[in-house]
Tab-separated table of C-alpha atoms in Angstrom:
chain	number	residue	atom	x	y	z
Q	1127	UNK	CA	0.000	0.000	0.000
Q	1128	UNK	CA	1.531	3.189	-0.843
Q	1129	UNK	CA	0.495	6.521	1.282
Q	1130	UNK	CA	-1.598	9.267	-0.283
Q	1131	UNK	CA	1.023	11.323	0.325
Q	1132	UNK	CA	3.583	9.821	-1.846
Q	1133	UNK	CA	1.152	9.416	-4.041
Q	1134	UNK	CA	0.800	12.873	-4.266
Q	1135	UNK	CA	4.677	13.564	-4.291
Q	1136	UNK	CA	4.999	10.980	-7.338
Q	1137	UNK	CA	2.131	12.788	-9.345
Q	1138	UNK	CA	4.061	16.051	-8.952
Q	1139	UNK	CA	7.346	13.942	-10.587
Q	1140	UNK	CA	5.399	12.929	-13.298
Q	1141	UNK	CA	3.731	15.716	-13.974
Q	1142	UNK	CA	0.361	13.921	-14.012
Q	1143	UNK	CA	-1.841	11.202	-12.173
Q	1144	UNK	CA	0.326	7.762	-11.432
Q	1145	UNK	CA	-1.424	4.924	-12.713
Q	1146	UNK	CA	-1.488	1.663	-11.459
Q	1147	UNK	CA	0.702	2.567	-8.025
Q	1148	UNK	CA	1.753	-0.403	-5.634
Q	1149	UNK	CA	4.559	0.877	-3.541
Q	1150	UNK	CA	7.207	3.216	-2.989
Q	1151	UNK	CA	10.035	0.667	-4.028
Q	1152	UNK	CA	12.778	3.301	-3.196
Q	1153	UNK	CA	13.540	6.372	-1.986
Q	1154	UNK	CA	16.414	9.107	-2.585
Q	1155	UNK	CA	18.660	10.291	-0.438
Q	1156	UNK	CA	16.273	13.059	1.085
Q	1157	UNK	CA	13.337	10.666	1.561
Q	1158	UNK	CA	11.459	11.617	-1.315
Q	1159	UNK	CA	10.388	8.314	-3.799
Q	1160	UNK	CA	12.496	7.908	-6.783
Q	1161	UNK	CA	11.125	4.439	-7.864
Q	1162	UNK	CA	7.619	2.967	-7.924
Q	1163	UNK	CA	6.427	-0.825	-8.120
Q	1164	UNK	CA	3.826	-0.542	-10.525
Q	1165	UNK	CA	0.756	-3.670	-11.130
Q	1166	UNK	CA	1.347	-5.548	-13.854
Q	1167	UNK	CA	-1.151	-4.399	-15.505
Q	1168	UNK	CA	-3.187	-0.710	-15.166
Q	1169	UNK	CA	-6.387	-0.174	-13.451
Q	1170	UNK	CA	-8.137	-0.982	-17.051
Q	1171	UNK	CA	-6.725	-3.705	-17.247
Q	1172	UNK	CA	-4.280	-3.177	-20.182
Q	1173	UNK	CA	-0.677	-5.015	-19.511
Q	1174	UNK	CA	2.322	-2.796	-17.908
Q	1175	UNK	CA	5.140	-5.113	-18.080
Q	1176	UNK	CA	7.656	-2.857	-16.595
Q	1177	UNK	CA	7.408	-3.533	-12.301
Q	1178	UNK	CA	9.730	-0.818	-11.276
Q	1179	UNK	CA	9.063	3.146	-12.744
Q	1180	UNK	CA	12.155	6.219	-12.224
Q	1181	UNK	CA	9.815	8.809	-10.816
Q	1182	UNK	CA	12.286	11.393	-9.549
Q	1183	UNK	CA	12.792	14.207	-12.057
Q	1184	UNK	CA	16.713	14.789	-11.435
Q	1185	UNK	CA	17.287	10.864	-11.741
Q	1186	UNK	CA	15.807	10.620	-15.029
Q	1187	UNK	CA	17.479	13.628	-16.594
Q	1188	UNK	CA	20.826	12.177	-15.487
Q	1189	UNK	CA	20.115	8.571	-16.565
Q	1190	UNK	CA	18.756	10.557	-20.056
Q	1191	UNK	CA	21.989	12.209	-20.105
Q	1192	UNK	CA	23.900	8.491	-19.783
Q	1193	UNK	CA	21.413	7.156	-22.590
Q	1194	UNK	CA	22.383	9.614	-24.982
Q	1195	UNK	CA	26.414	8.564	-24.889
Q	1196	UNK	CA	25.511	5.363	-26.732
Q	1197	UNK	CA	26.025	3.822	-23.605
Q	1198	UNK	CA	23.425	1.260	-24.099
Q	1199	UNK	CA	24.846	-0.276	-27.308
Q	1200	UNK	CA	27.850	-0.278	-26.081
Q	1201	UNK	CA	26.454	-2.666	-23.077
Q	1202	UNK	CA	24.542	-4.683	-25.447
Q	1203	UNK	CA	27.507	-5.338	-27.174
Q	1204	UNK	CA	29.193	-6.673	-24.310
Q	1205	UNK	CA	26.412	-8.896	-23.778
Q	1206	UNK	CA	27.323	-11.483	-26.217
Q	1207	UNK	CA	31.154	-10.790	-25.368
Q	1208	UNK	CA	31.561	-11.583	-21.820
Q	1209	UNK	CA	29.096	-14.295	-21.004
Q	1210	UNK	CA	29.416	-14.077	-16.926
Q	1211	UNK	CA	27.523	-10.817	-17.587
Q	1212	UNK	CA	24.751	-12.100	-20.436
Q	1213	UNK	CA	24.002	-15.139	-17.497
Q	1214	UNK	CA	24.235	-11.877	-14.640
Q	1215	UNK	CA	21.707	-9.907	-17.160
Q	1216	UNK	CA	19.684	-13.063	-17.834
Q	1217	UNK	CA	19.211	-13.830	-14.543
Q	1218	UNK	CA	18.201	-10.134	-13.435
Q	1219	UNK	CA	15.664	-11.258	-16.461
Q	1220	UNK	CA	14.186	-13.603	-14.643
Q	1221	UNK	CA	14.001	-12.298	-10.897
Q	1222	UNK	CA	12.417	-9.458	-12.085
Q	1223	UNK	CA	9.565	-11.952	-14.517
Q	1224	UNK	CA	9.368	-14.157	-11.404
Q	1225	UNK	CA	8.307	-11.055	-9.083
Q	1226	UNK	CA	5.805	-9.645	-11.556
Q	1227	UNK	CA	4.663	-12.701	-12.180
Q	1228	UNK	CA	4.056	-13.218	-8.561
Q	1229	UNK	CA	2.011	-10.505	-8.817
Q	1230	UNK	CA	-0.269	-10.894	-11.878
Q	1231	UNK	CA	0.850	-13.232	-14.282
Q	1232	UNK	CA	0.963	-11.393	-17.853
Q	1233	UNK	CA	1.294	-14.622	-19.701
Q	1234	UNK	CA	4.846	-13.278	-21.547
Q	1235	UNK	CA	8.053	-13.378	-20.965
Q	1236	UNK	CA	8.685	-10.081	-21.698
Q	1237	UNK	CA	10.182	-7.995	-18.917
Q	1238	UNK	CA	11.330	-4.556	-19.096
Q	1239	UNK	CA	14.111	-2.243	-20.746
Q	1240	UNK	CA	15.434	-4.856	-23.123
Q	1241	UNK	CA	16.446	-7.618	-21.099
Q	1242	UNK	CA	17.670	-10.413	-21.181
Q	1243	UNK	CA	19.487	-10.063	-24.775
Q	1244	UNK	CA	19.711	-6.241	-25.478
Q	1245	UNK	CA	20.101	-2.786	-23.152
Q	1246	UNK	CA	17.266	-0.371	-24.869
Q	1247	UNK	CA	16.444	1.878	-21.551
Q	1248	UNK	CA	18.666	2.437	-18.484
Q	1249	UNK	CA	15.731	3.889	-16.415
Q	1250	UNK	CA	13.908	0.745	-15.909
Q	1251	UNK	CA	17.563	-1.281	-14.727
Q	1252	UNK	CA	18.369	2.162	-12.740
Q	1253	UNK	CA	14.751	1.502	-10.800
Q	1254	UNK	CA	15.201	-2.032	-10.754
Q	1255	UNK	CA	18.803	-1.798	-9.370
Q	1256	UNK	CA	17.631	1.025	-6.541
Q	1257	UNK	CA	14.384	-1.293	-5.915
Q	1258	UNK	CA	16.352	-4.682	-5.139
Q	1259	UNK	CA	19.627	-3.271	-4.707
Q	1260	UNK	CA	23.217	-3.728	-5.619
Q	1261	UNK	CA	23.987	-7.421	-7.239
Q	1262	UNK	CA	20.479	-7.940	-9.344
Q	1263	UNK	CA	20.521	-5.454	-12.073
Q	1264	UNK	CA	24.193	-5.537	-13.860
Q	1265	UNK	CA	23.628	-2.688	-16.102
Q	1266	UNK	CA	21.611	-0.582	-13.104
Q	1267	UNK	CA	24.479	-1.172	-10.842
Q	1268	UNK	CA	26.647	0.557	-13.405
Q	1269	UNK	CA	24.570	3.213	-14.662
Q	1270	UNK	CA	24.120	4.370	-10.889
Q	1271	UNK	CA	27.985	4.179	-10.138
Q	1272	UNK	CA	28.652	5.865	-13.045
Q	1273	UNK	CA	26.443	8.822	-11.845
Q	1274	UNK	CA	27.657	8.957	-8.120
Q	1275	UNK	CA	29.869	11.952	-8.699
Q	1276	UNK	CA	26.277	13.926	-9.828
Q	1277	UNK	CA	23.712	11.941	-8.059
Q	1278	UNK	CA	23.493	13.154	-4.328
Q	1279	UNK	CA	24.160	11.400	-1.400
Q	1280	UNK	CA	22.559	13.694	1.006
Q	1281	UNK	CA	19.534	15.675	0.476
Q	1282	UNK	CA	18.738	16.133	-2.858
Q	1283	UNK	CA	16.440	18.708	-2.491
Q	1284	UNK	CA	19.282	21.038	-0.693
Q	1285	UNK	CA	21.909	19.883	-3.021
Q	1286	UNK	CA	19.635	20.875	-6.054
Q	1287	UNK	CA	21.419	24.166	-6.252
Q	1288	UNK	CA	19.323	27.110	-7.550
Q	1289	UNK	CA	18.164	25.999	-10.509
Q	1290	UNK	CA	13.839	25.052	-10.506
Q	1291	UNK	CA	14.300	20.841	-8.852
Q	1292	UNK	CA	15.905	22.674	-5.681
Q	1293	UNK	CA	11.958	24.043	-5.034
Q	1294	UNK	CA	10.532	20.845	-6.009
Q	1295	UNK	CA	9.887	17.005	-4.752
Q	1296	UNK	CA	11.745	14.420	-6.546
């Protein structure tokens, strides 16, 4: 059960009305959420395969920033290089099917962001690797230590600076 008022903080995020809201599945450093579980499928019953949603503002624009390197090819491309990582990435794969599934079965195997064969968007394996933490999401662990010199540690609210996210929740 999630509380109305991180309900409220996550529609601010967005920019509009969550849909299909479980549970804060993480938080940043200042306590606001930064990841969502999401049903597996929405409120009208149409199938949401991704389980974990980025909500905080600053978090996505960073992990945008990282997606726009070519940093995802480059990680699919190690994929079929280095097969200690495709069996890490594969089995990320299926913790994250098994959990959904737990859920709501969606009757597919498809997960979220790519996996297991291909890296096509680092915000779902940045929320999956904040929601189960370090050791499950290969290519979340390494998006998030690659932005640890720019993601706070503290409160990200006061460490904002002056630009317009300093005045909001993320």
């Amino acid at each position: 059960m999630i509380a109305e008022a991180d309900i409220a903080v996550v529609a601010e995020q967005l920019g509009r009305t969550p849909r299909g809201v479980r549970a804060v599945a993480a938080r940043c450093p200042s306590g606001h959420p930064n990841v969502i579980q999401t049903s597996p499928r929405l409120p009208d019953g149409t199938p949401f395969p991704t389980l974990y949603y980025l909500t905080c503002p600053r978090l996505n624009s960073l992990v945008s920033t990282l997606e726009t390197t070519g940093l995802m090819r480059e990680m699919t491309e190690r994929l079929a290089a280095d097969a200690a990582l495709a069996a890490a990435y594969r089995a990320a794969h299926e913790s994250y099917l098994a959990e959904r599934d737990a859920i709501e079965p969606l009757g597919t195997d498809v997960t979220a962001g790519g996996m297991p064969t291909r890296v096509k968007c680092l915000h779902v394996h940045v929320a999956h690797a904040l929601a189960k933490g370090p050791g499950v999401n290969p290519f979340g662990d390494e998006a998030i230590a690659r932005l640890a010199g720019e993601w706070p540690a503290g409160d990200c609210v006061a460490t904002a600076g002056s630009d317009e996210s300093a005045t909001t929740a993320h």
